[in-house]
Coordinates of C-alpha atoms and ligand atoms in Angstrom, one line a residue:
Chain A
M1 CA -126.4 8.5 -32.5
T2 CA -128.0 9.9 -35.6
I3 CA -128.6 13.3 -34.2
F4 CA -125.1 13.2 -32.6
L5 CA -123.5 12.9 -36.0
Q6 CA -125.9 15.6 -37.6
Y7 CA -124.9 18.0 -34.8
A8 CA -121.3 16.7 -35.2
I9 CA -121.3 16.9 -39.1
S10 CA -122.8 20.1 -39.6
G11 CA -120.6 21.7 -37.0
L12 CA -117.3 20.2 -38.3
M13 CA -118.6 21.7 -42.0
V14 CA -118.9 25.0 -40.5
G15 CA -115.7 24.5 -38.6
A16 CA -113.5 24.1 -41.8
I17 CA -114.5 27.8 -42.9
Y18 CA -113.5 28.8 -39.3
G19 CA -110.1 26.8 -40.1
L20 CA -109.9 28.5 -43.5
V21 CA -110.2 32.2 -42.3
A22 CA -107.5 31.0 -39.1
V23 CA -105.3 30.1 -41.8
G24 CA -105.4 33.8 -43.1
F25 CA -104.8 34.8 -39.5
V26 CA -101.6 32.6 -39.5
I27 CA -100.0 33.3 -42.7
I28 CA -99.7 37.0 -41.1
V29 CA -98.3 35.9 -38.0
K30 CA -95.6 33.8 -39.4
S31 CA -94.5 36.3 -42.0
S32 CA -94.6 39.3 -39.5
E33 CA -95.5 38.1 -36.0
V34 CA -98.3 40.6 -36.4
F35 CA -101.6 39.5 -34.8
N36 CA -104.4 40.7 -37.2
F37 CA -107.3 41.8 -35.1
A38 CA -109.0 43.1 -37.9
Q39 CA -109.7 39.5 -39.5
G40 CA -113.2 39.3 -38.6
E41 CA -113.6 42.9 -40.4
L42 CA -111.9 41.7 -43.6
L43 CA -114.3 38.7 -43.3
I44 CA -117.4 40.9 -43.3
L45 CA -116.0 43.2 -45.7
G46 CA -115.6 40.5 -48.3
A47 CA -119.3 39.1 -47.4
F48 CA -120.6 42.6 -48.0
V49 CA -118.8 43.6 -51.1
C50 CA -119.7 40.3 -52.8
W51 CA -123.3 40.8 -51.8
A52 CA -123.4 44.6 -52.8
L53 CA -121.8 43.4 -56.5
I54 CA -124.3 40.6 -57.0
F55 CA -127.5 42.8 -55.6
Q56 CA -126.7 46.2 -56.2
L57 CA -124.6 46.2 -59.0
K58 CA -126.3 43.3 -60.5
L59 CA -123.2 41.3 -61.6
P60 CA -123.3 37.7 -62.3
P61 CA -122.3 35.5 -59.3
W62 CA -118.9 34.0 -60.7
L63 CA -117.8 37.6 -61.6
A64 CA -118.8 39.2 -58.3
V65 CA -116.8 36.6 -56.6
A66 CA -113.8 37.2 -58.6
G67 CA -114.1 40.8 -58.2
T68 CA -114.5 40.5 -54.5
L69 CA -111.5 38.5 -54.1
A70 CA -109.5 40.6 -56.1
F71 CA -110.7 43.8 -54.1
A72 CA -109.9 41.9 -50.8
G73 CA -106.3 41.1 -52.0
L74 CA -105.7 44.9 -52.8
F75 CA -107.7 45.9 -49.9
G76 CA -105.0 43.7 -47.6
M77 CA -102.2 45.2 -49.6
V78 CA -103.5 48.8 -48.9
V79 CA -103.7 48.0 -45.2
E80 CA -100.2 46.5 -45.2
R81 CA -98.8 49.4 -47.2
F82 CA -100.7 52.4 -45.5
P83 CA -100.9 52.2 -41.6
L84 CA -98.6 49.3 -41.3
R85 CA -95.4 49.5 -43.1
P86 CA -94.4 52.7 -41.5
M87 CA -94.6 51.1 -38.3
I88 CA -91.8 48.3 -39.1
G89 CA -89.3 48.3 -36.3
Q90 CA -91.6 49.6 -33.9
P91 CA -93.0 47.5 -30.7
L92 CA -95.1 44.5 -31.8
F93 CA -97.8 45.7 -29.3
A94 CA -98.2 48.9 -31.4
I95 CA -98.6 47.3 -34.9
I96 CA -101.3 45.0 -33.2
M97 CA -103.2 47.9 -31.9
V98 CA -103.0 49.5 -35.3
T99 CA -104.9 46.3 -36.6
L100 CA -107.3 46.7 -34.2
A101 CA -107.9 50.2 -35.1
V102 CA -108.2 49.2 -38.8
G103 CA -110.7 46.6 -37.8
I104 CA -112.9 49.0 -35.7
C105 CA -112.8 51.7 -38.6
L106 CA -113.7 49.0 -40.9
R107 CA -116.6 48.1 -39.0
G108 CA -117.8 51.7 -38.7
F109 CA -117.5 52.3 -42.3
L110 CA -119.4 49.3 -43.0
T111 CA -122.3 49.9 -40.8
A112 CA -122.6 53.4 -42.4
I113 CA -122.5 51.8 -45.8
W114 CA -124.6 48.7 -45.4
G115 CA -126.4 49.2 -42.4
G116 CA -126.4 48.1 -39.0
M117 CA -128.3 45.3 -37.5
S118 CA -130.5 44.6 -40.5
W119 CA -129.5 41.3 -42.3
R120 CA -128.1 41.2 -45.9
V121 CA -129.5 38.1 -47.2
F122 CA -128.0 36.6 -50.8
K123 CA -131.3 35.9 -52.6
P124 CA -131.3 33.4 -54.6
P125 CA -128.8 32.0 -52.7
L126 CA -125.1 31.5 -54.2
L127 CA -124.9 28.0 -53.2
P128 CA -127.8 25.2 -53.6
P129 CA -130.0 25.5 -50.5
E130 CA -131.9 22.3 -50.5
P131 CA -130.7 19.8 -47.9
V132 CA -129.6 16.5 -48.9
R133 CA -130.1 13.0 -47.3
V134 CA -126.8 11.1 -46.7
G135 CA -128.1 8.0 -45.0
K136 CA -130.1 8.8 -42.2
L137 CA -128.6 12.3 -42.0
L138 CA -130.0 15.6 -43.7
L139 CA -127.3 17.6 -44.7
P140 CA -127.7 21.1 -45.8
Q141 CA -125.9 21.2 -49.1
Q142 CA -124.6 24.4 -48.6
H143 CA -122.4 23.6 -46.0
I144 CA -121.1 20.7 -47.7
Y145 CA -120.0 23.0 -50.8
G146 CA -118.7 25.5 -48.1
F147 CA -116.7 22.6 -46.4
F148 CA -115.3 21.3 -49.8
I149 CA -114.5 24.7 -51.0
A150 CA -112.6 25.4 -47.8
V151 CA -110.8 22.1 -48.0
V152 CA -109.6 23.0 -51.6
V153 CA -108.5 26.2 -50.8
V154 CA -106.1 25.0 -48.0
L155 CA -104.9 22.1 -50.1
V156 CA -104.1 24.8 -52.7
L157 CA -102.4 27.0 -50.5
S158 CA -100.3 24.0 -49.0
L159 CA -99.1 23.3 -52.5
F160 CA -98.4 26.9 -53.1
F161 CA -96.0 27.0 -50.0
K162 CA -94.5 23.6 -50.8
Y163 CA -93.7 24.1 -54.6
T164 CA -93.6 27.9 -55.7
R165 CA -91.0 30.1 -55.6
A166 CA -93.2 32.8 -53.8
G167 CA -94.1 30.2 -51.3
L168 CA -90.9 29.4 -50.6
A169 CA -89.8 33.1 -50.2
M170 CA -92.7 33.3 -47.5
R171 CA -91.6 30.3 -45.6
I172 CA -88.1 31.7 -45.7
V173 CA -89.4 35.0 -44.4
A174 CA -91.4 33.0 -41.5
E175 CA -88.2 31.5 -40.4
D176 CA -85.8 34.3 -40.0
H177 CA -85.9 38.0 -41.4
K178 CA -82.3 38.7 -41.3
V179 CA -81.2 35.4 -42.9
A180 CA -84.0 36.2 -45.6
Q181 CA -82.7 39.9 -46.4
A182 CA -79.3 38.3 -46.6
M183 CA -80.6 36.2 -49.4
G184 CA -81.8 38.9 -51.3
I185 CA -85.5 38.5 -50.4
S186 CA -87.6 40.8 -50.0
V187 CA -89.0 41.0 -46.7
R188 CA -91.8 43.6 -47.4
R189 CA -92.8 41.9 -50.6
V190 CA -93.8 38.9 -48.4
F191 CA -95.5 41.1 -45.7
R192 CA -97.5 42.5 -48.7
N193 CA -98.3 39.3 -50.3
S194 CA -99.3 37.7 -46.7
W195 CA -101.9 40.5 -46.2
A196 CA -103.0 40.2 -49.5
M197 CA -103.6 36.2 -48.9
S198 CA -104.9 36.7 -45.8
A199 CA -107.6 39.0 -46.9
I200 CA -108.8 36.9 -49.6
L201 CA -109.1 33.9 -47.5
A202 CA -111.1 36.3 -45.3
A203 CA -113.2 37.2 -47.8
I204 CA -113.8 33.6 -49.0
G205 CA -114.9 32.8 -45.5
G206 CA -116.9 35.6 -45.6
I207 CA -118.8 35.0 -48.8
L208 CA -119.3 31.1 -47.9
L209 CA -120.7 32.3 -44.2
G210 CA -122.4 35.1 -45.6
S211 CA -124.4 33.1 -48.1
I212 CA -125.3 30.4 -45.7
N213 CA -126.4 32.7 -42.8
G214 CA -127.0 36.2 -44.4
I215 CA -124.6 39.0 -43.3
N216 CA -124.7 41.4 -40.7
I217 CA -122.0 43.4 -38.7
P218 CA -122.0 40.8 -35.8
L219 CA -120.8 38.5 -38.6
A220 CA -117.4 39.9 -37.9
N221 CA -117.4 38.1 -34.3
I222 CA -117.3 34.7 -36.3
G223 CA -114.4 35.8 -38.2
I224 CA -112.7 36.8 -35.2
K225 CA -112.9 33.1 -34.1
A226 CA -109.9 32.6 -36.4
I227 CA -108.0 33.6 -33.5
P228 CA -108.7 31.2 -31.0
A229 CA -108.7 28.6 -34.1
A230 CA -105.1 29.4 -34.8
L231 CA -103.8 29.7 -31.2
I232 CA -105.5 26.0 -30.6
G233 CA -103.3 24.8 -33.9
G234 CA -100.1 26.5 -32.3
L235 CA -100.5 29.9 -34.3
Q236 CA -97.7 28.9 -36.5
S237 CA -99.1 26.1 -38.2
I238 CA -101.4 25.9 -41.3
P239 CA -102.7 22.2 -40.6
G240 CA -102.8 23.3 -36.8
A241 CA -105.3 26.4 -38.0
V242 CA -107.5 24.0 -39.9
V243 CA -107.5 21.6 -36.8
G244 CA -108.3 24.1 -34.4
G245 CA -111.1 25.5 -36.9
L246 CA -112.4 22.2 -37.0
L247 CA -112.4 21.7 -33.4
I248 CA -114.5 24.7 -32.6
G249 CA -116.9 24.0 -35.3
L250 CA -117.3 20.5 -34.0
L251 CA -117.9 21.5 -30.3
E252 CA -120.1 24.2 -31.4
G253 CA -122.2 22.2 -33.4
L254 CA -122.5 19.9 -30.5
S255 CA -122.9 22.5 -27.7
S256 CA -125.9 24.3 -29.8
G257 CA -127.4 21.3 -30.8
Y258 CA -127.4 19.7 -27.0
I259 CA -127.3 22.6 -24.9
G260 CA -128.7 25.7 -26.8
H261 CA -128.0 28.8 -28.6
G262 CA -126.0 31.2 -26.7
V263 CA -123.6 28.7 -25.4
Q264 CA -122.1 28.3 -28.9
D265 CA -120.3 31.5 -29.2
V266 CA -118.4 31.2 -26.1
V267 CA -117.1 27.6 -26.4
A268 CA -114.2 29.0 -29.1
Y269 CA -112.8 30.8 -26.3
I270 CA -113.3 28.1 -23.2
V271 CA -111.5 25.6 -25.6
M272 CA -108.8 28.4 -26.4
I273 CA -108.2 28.9 -22.7
V274 CA -108.1 25.2 -21.7
V275 CA -105.8 24.2 -24.7
L276 CA -103.5 27.1 -24.1
I277 CA -103.2 26.1 -20.1
F278 CA -102.2 22.8 -21.0
W279 CA -100.8 22.8 -24.5
P280 CA -99.1 26.3 -24.2
H281 CA -97.8 25.9 -27.7
G282 CA -101.2 24.7 -28.8
F283 CA -101.3 21.4 -30.7
F284 CA -99.0 21.9 -33.7
G285 CA -96.9 24.7 -32.1
L286 CA -93.5 24.8 -34.1
E287 CA -90.8 23.9 -31.7
T288 CA -87.2 25.8 -32.0
I289 CA -84.9 23.0 -32.7
E290 CA -82.0 22.9 -30.0
R291 CA -79.4 20.4 -31.0
V292 CA -77.1 19.6 -28.4
Chain B
M1 CA -63.4 44.5 -58.0
L2 CA -64.5 45.5 -54.2
N3 CA -63.0 48.6 -52.7
I4 CA -64.0 50.0 -49.5
N5 CA -62.7 53.7 -49.1
N6 CA -62.1 55.1 -46.1
I7 CA -65.2 54.5 -44.4
E8 CA -66.6 55.6 -41.1
V9 CA -69.6 53.5 -39.7
L10 CA -72.3 54.9 -37.3
Y11 CA -74.8 52.9 -35.4
F12 CA -78.0 55.1 -34.3
N13 CA -76.4 57.9 -35.8
V14 CA -74.0 58.3 -32.8
I15 CA -71.8 55.3 -32.3
Q16 CA -69.2 54.9 -34.1
V17 CA -67.8 51.8 -34.8
L18 CA -65.3 51.9 -38.1
R19 CA -63.1 55.0 -38.1
G20 CA -61.8 55.1 -41.7
V21 CA -61.6 51.9 -43.0
S22 CA -60.1 50.9 -46.6
L23 CA -59.6 47.4 -48.0
E24 CA -59.8 45.9 -51.6
V25 CA -60.6 42.7 -52.6
R26 CA -59.4 42.0 -56.2
E27 CA -60.4 39.4 -59.0
S28 CA -60.6 35.8 -57.7
Q29 CA -58.5 36.8 -54.6
V30 CA -59.2 35.5 -50.9
V31 CA -58.9 38.0 -48.5
T32 CA -59.2 37.8 -44.8
I33 CA -59.7 40.5 -41.8
L34 CA -58.6 39.3 -38.7
G35 CA -59.0 41.1 -35.3
G36 CA -60.4 40.3 -31.6
N37 CA -64.0 40.5 -30.7
G38 CA -65.6 44.1 -31.1
A39 CA -62.9 45.1 -33.7
G40 CA -65.4 45.9 -36.3
K41 CA -65.3 43.3 -38.4
T42 CA -68.6 42.0 -38.9
T43 CA -69.8 45.8 -39.5
T44 CA -67.4 46.0 -42.4
L45 CA -69.0 42.9 -43.8
K46 CA -72.7 44.7 -43.1
A47 CA -71.6 48.1 -44.6
V48 CA -70.8 46.1 -47.9
S49 CA -73.7 43.8 -48.1
G50 CA -76.1 46.7 -46.9
L51 CA -77.3 44.6 -43.9
L52 CA -76.2 47.4 -41.7
R53 CA -79.3 49.2 -42.5
T54 CA -81.4 46.7 -41.0
E55 CA -79.6 47.5 -37.6
E56 CA -79.7 51.4 -37.9
G57 CA -76.1 51.7 -38.8
Q58 CA -75.1 53.8 -41.7
V59 CA -72.1 54.6 -43.6
S60 CA -71.6 58.1 -42.6
H61 CA -68.4 58.7 -44.3
G62 CA -66.2 57.6 -47.4
D63 CA -67.7 55.0 -49.9
I64 CA -67.9 51.4 -51.2
E65 CA -67.4 50.5 -54.7
F66 CA -68.1 47.1 -56.5
D67 CA -67.3 46.8 -60.0
G68 CA -67.0 50.7 -60.3
V69 CA -70.5 51.0 -59.0
K70 CA -70.9 52.9 -55.7
I71 CA -73.1 50.6 -53.5
H72 CA -73.0 52.1 -50.0
R73 CA -76.1 53.6 -50.3
K74 CA -77.9 50.7 -51.8
S75 CA -80.4 48.1 -50.1
P76 CA -79.4 44.7 -49.2
E77 CA -81.7 43.3 -51.7
E78 CA -80.3 45.4 -54.4
I79 CA -76.5 44.8 -53.4
S80 CA -77.5 41.0 -53.2
R81 CA -78.9 41.0 -56.7
M82 CA -75.5 42.6 -57.9
G83 CA -73.9 39.3 -56.8
I84 CA -72.7 40.1 -53.0
I85 CA -73.7 37.7 -51.1
Q86 CA -73.2 37.6 -47.1
I87 CA -73.1 34.3 -45.1
L88 CA -74.0 35.7 -41.6
E89 CA -72.1 34.1 -38.4
G90 CA -73.4 31.5 -36.5
R91 CA -74.7 29.1 -39.2
L92 CA -78.2 30.4 -39.8
V93 CA -79.9 27.9 -41.4
L94 CA -83.5 28.2 -41.8
E95 CA -83.9 25.5 -39.4
H96 CA -87.3 24.2 -40.4
L97 CA -86.9 23.8 -43.9
T98 CA -85.0 20.9 -45.8
T99 CA -81.6 20.8 -46.9
E100 CA -82.6 21.2 -50.2
E101 CA -85.2 24.0 -49.7
N102 CA -82.8 26.0 -47.9
L103 CA -80.4 25.8 -51.1
L104 CA -83.2 26.3 -53.2
G105 CA -84.1 29.3 -51.4
G106 CA -80.5 30.5 -52.2
G107 CA -81.5 30.5 -55.8
L108 CA -84.5 32.5 -55.5
I109 CA -83.1 35.9 -56.5
R110 CA -82.1 34.3 -59.8
K111 CA -84.2 34.4 -62.8
D112 CA -82.2 31.5 -64.8
R113 CA -83.9 28.5 -63.4
A114 CA -81.9 25.9 -65.5
G115 CA -78.9 27.7 -63.9
V116 CA -80.6 26.9 -60.3
K117 CA -80.8 23.2 -61.3
R118 CA -77.1 23.0 -62.6
D119 CA -75.9 24.7 -59.4
L120 CA -77.7 22.6 -57.1
E121 CA -75.8 19.5 -58.5
M122 CA -72.8 21.7 -58.3
V123 CA -73.1 22.3 -54.5
Y124 CA -73.9 18.7 -54.0
G125 CA -70.4 17.9 -55.7
Y126 CA -68.6 20.3 -53.4
F127 CA -70.6 18.8 -50.3
P128 CA -71.6 15.5 -51.0
R129 CA -72.7 14.9 -47.6
L130 CA -75.6 17.7 -48.1
K131 CA -76.9 15.6 -50.9
S132 CA -77.4 12.7 -48.6
L133 CA -79.2 15.1 -46.3
R134 CA -81.2 16.8 -48.8
R135 CA -84.5 15.7 -47.2
N136 CA -83.5 16.2 -43.9
T137 CA -84.6 19.2 -41.9
S138 CA -82.0 21.6 -41.7
G139 CA -82.2 22.3 -38.0
Y140 CA -81.3 18.9 -36.9
L141 CA -78.0 18.9 -39.0
S142 CA -74.8 19.0 -37.4
G143 CA -72.6 22.1 -37.0
G144 CA -70.5 21.3 -39.6
E145 CA -73.1 20.2 -42.1
Q146 CA -74.9 23.4 -41.2
Q147 CA -71.9 25.7 -41.9
M148 CA -71.4 23.8 -45.2
L149 CA -75.4 24.3 -46.0
V150 CA -75.2 28.1 -45.4
I151 CA -72.2 28.4 -47.8
G152 CA -73.8 25.9 -50.5
R153 CA -76.9 28.2 -50.0
A154 CA -74.8 31.4 -50.7
L155 CA -73.4 29.7 -54.1
M156 CA -76.9 29.0 -54.9
S157 CA -77.2 32.6 -55.3
S158 CA -74.5 32.8 -58.3
P159 CA -72.6 35.2 -56.1
K160 CA -69.8 37.2 -57.7
I161 CA -68.2 37.5 -54.6
M162 CA -69.0 35.9 -50.9
L163 CA -68.5 37.7 -47.5
L164 CA -68.2 34.9 -44.8
D165 CA -68.1 35.9 -41.1
E166 CA -66.2 33.5 -39.1
P167 CA -67.0 30.0 -40.5
S168 CA -64.8 28.1 -38.4
M169 CA -66.4 29.3 -35.1
G170 CA -67.6 26.4 -32.8
L171 CA -66.4 24.0 -35.1
S172 CA -63.7 21.4 -34.7
P173 CA -60.2 21.8 -36.2
L174 CA -60.5 18.7 -38.4
L175 CA -64.1 20.4 -40.0
V176 CA -62.6 23.8 -40.0
K177 CA -59.8 22.1 -42.1
E178 CA -62.3 20.3 -44.1
I179 CA -64.4 23.4 -44.9
F180 CA -61.6 25.7 -45.6
G181 CA -60.2 23.3 -48.3
I182 CA -63.7 23.4 -49.9
L183 CA -63.8 27.1 -49.6
G184 CA -60.0 27.0 -51.3
T185 CA -61.5 24.6 -54.3
I186 CA -64.5 26.8 -54.9
N187 CA -62.4 29.8 -55.1
Q188 CA -59.9 28.0 -57.6
E189 CA -62.4 26.5 -59.6
K190 CA -64.9 29.1 -59.9
R191 CA -62.4 32.4 -59.3
L192 CA -65.0 33.4 -56.8
P193 CA -63.3 36.0 -54.8
L194 CA -64.0 35.6 -51.0
L195 CA -63.6 37.8 -48.2
I196 CA -63.4 36.0 -44.8
V197 CA -63.9 37.4 -41.3
E198 CA -62.0 34.9 -39.2
Q199 CA -60.4 34.7 -35.3
N200 CA -58.9 31.3 -36.6
V201 CA -55.9 33.3 -37.9
K202 CA -53.9 29.8 -38.8
Q203 CA -56.4 28.7 -41.2
A204 CA -57.4 32.2 -42.5
L205 CA -53.6 32.9 -43.3
T206 CA -53.6 29.5 -44.9
L207 CA -56.2 29.9 -47.5
A208 CA -55.9 33.6 -48.0
D209 CA -53.9 35.7 -50.4
Y210 CA -54.0 39.0 -48.5
G211 CA -55.1 39.9 -45.0
Y212 CA -56.1 43.1 -42.8
V213 CA -55.9 43.2 -39.1
M214 CA -58.5 45.2 -37.6
E215 CA -58.4 46.7 -33.9
N216 CA -60.9 49.3 -32.5
G217 CA -62.4 50.2 -36.0
R218 CA -59.3 50.5 -37.7
I219 CA -57.0 48.5 -39.8
V220 CA -53.9 48.4 -37.9
L221 CA -52.1 46.0 -40.2
D222 CA -52.2 44.6 -43.7
G223 CA -50.1 42.8 -46.2
P224 CA -49.8 39.4 -48.3
V225 CA -50.3 36.3 -46.0
E226 CA -46.8 35.1 -46.5
Q227 CA -45.6 38.5 -45.0
L228 CA -48.4 38.2 -42.3
R229 CA -47.1 34.6 -41.2
E230 CA -43.8 36.4 -40.6
N231 CA -44.7 39.2 -38.8
E232 CA -43.9 39.1 -35.2
D233 CA -47.0 40.6 -33.4
I234 CA -49.3 38.2 -35.4
K235 CA -47.3 35.1 -34.2
E236 CA -47.6 36.6 -31.0
F237 CA -51.1 37.7 -30.4
Y238 CA -52.8 35.3 -32.8
L239 CA -50.8 32.2 -33.5
G240 CA -50.0 31.8 -30.0
L241 CA -46.2 31.3 -30.8
S242 CA -43.5 33.5 -28.9
A243 CA -39.9 33.3 -30.0
I244 CA -38.4 32.7 -26.7
G245 CA -40.4 31.1 -23.8
E246 CA -39.2 33.6 -21.3
R247 CA -40.7 36.6 -22.8
K248 CA -43.9 35.2 -21.7
S249 CA -43.8 36.8 -18.4
Y250 CA -43.6 40.1 -19.9
R251 CA -46.6 39.7 -22.2
E252 CA -48.5 42.6 -20.9
V253 CA -45.8 44.8 -21.6
K254 CA -45.1 43.6 -25.0
H255 CA -48.7 43.8 -25.9
Y256 CA -48.8 46.9 -25.1
K257 CA -45.6 48.2 -27.1
R258 CA -46.7 46.2 -30.0
R259 CA -50.1 47.8 -30.1
K260 CA -48.7 50.8 -30.2
R261 CA -46.6 49.8 -32.9
W262 CA -49.6 48.9 -35.2
I263 CA -51.7 51.9 -34.4
G264 CA -48.6 54.3 -35.0
Ligands
ADP301 N1 -76.1 46.9 -34.1 C1 -75.3 47.3 -33.4 N2 -75.7 48.6 -32.7 C2 -74.8 49.2 -31.8 N3 -73.4 49.1 -31.8 C3 -73.1 47.9 -32.3 C4 -74.1 46.9 -33.1 N4 -73.6 46.0 -33.9 C5 -72.2 46.2 -33.5 N5 -72.1 47.3 -32.3 C6 -70.6 47.5 -31.9 O1 -69.6 47.5 -32.9 C7 -68.6 47.3 -32.2 C8 -67.8 46.3 -33.5 O2 -68.8 45.0 -33.5 P1 -68.5 44.1 -34.8 O3 -68.3 44.6 -36.0 O4 -69.7 42.9 -34.4 O5 -67.2 43.3 -34.3 P2 -66.5 42.1 -34.6 O6 -67.3 41.5 -35.5 O7 -65.0 42.5 -34.8 O8 -66.4 41.4 -33.3 C9 -68.9 46.6 -30.9 O9 -68.0 47.4 -29.9 C10 -70.2 46.4 -31.0 O10 -70.7 46.4 -29.7
MG302 MG1 -68.2 39.4 -35.7

């Protein structure tokens, strides 16, 4: 039992970070229906930039993190403004291909700047590394911090969407572009904000995962797990994305514990296939309301 | 205050939909545009609100003035900020949002938050039913409630003029009467001009001060409503009244003749 809990809990903790990144993916889907296939690369971009600010530019960690998030936000806006905005009105498929291309380019540039397979490690780590003992369990402290940071960020976001004017504008655009426009809401500004937010969430995920495990280019593949997490959650739902992330994390933790490494990277996709076959709208998919 | 001066509208640069439409709405007036399907009524409203652009349409000739400012090249955002608010046809509530969130959304273009709060109470005053439904998901409201909601949402933007596209569509006669009654009250109390596109000619002519009849992208008839109500063509085609029963058998012929008279 202890060993089961050990695997399950550390899986859930990493899962919260997947959930966080998945929320970023969902925010873009909701505002513009675009699947951002560069989400994984946005994640390693944040991780590398933060690492470089601390260990190459020698900035204090808090400043480096703040700088990274600001940079990520700006970068998200640039991606929205430069390759994507001129494509508004074109087939969704073309736009999604462009995000894929952005991701591949970004991966290339990052490889050129910070190196291919070599790991960049946060040393000293950003979060305290010593495991703590909770009852019989031995939990890595970094994961606990990561979990709580992810949870707090998602809570703050939910409050933002519920109680701020900018949040309401984003929800209105998510409902209906035409109506939003008739109400005088700038759909473009909402697109821009959602890309900024999504990139910031990816960067937070990148910093957390990077400081826990170290950074290399394939870390982007973990960022891409945001997509199955979002799909499991129903694609349109922020709580759904969190649940999707947690579920994937949990199953990864269990499978790598009981079956062994290697399985864990396919678990997300197996779960996604199963969920989509049996619950095509995911667990929290928005139903279109049809009154009779 | 709103002047449409001889506009032509093209979709996709080639499909001509409006062929020289002129129309005027004066201070605190209710003006209605009547006409059958495909006449170009919705297009006229969208030309004013700027939403035409989002559908690859453009005003290719003529101009539209609001309080002396030319607006036909402005974006829908700019136009709505000038106080011109269009209520799209089909009761488009933001269905997963609550009633109150829909209303607050209407206030997003405003800077004066105190005014938004005040106007929320004003809207609940006009539509008490919305107040009791304030926390309900708007997608589940009834058709009449949804129509009230989109009118209320437009009021929350503190409009200088409201453009309504077929507010009666799909509603029971009783509800239509109720909603038109409230629109009349709003017009009177707030001195708010309304431009209403309608197929429910009877209600429209009861509420409005002045009316236009559109056909095939043109205005074929216009006048004060008292005059339109007495017009034989309107009586026959829209109000479904004909002077003598037997004439009905010659309906097709008469339609043709009358139509020609309008255009000529
Ligand atoms: N987005 C569009 N693209 C091309 N043609 C359109 C578009 N919208 C309307 N039309 C055409 O313009 C004409 C007038 O339409 P509309 O203004 O909607 O009429 P009404 O509101 O009077 O029923 C119709 O023939 C319609 O097919
Ligand atoms: Mg129409």
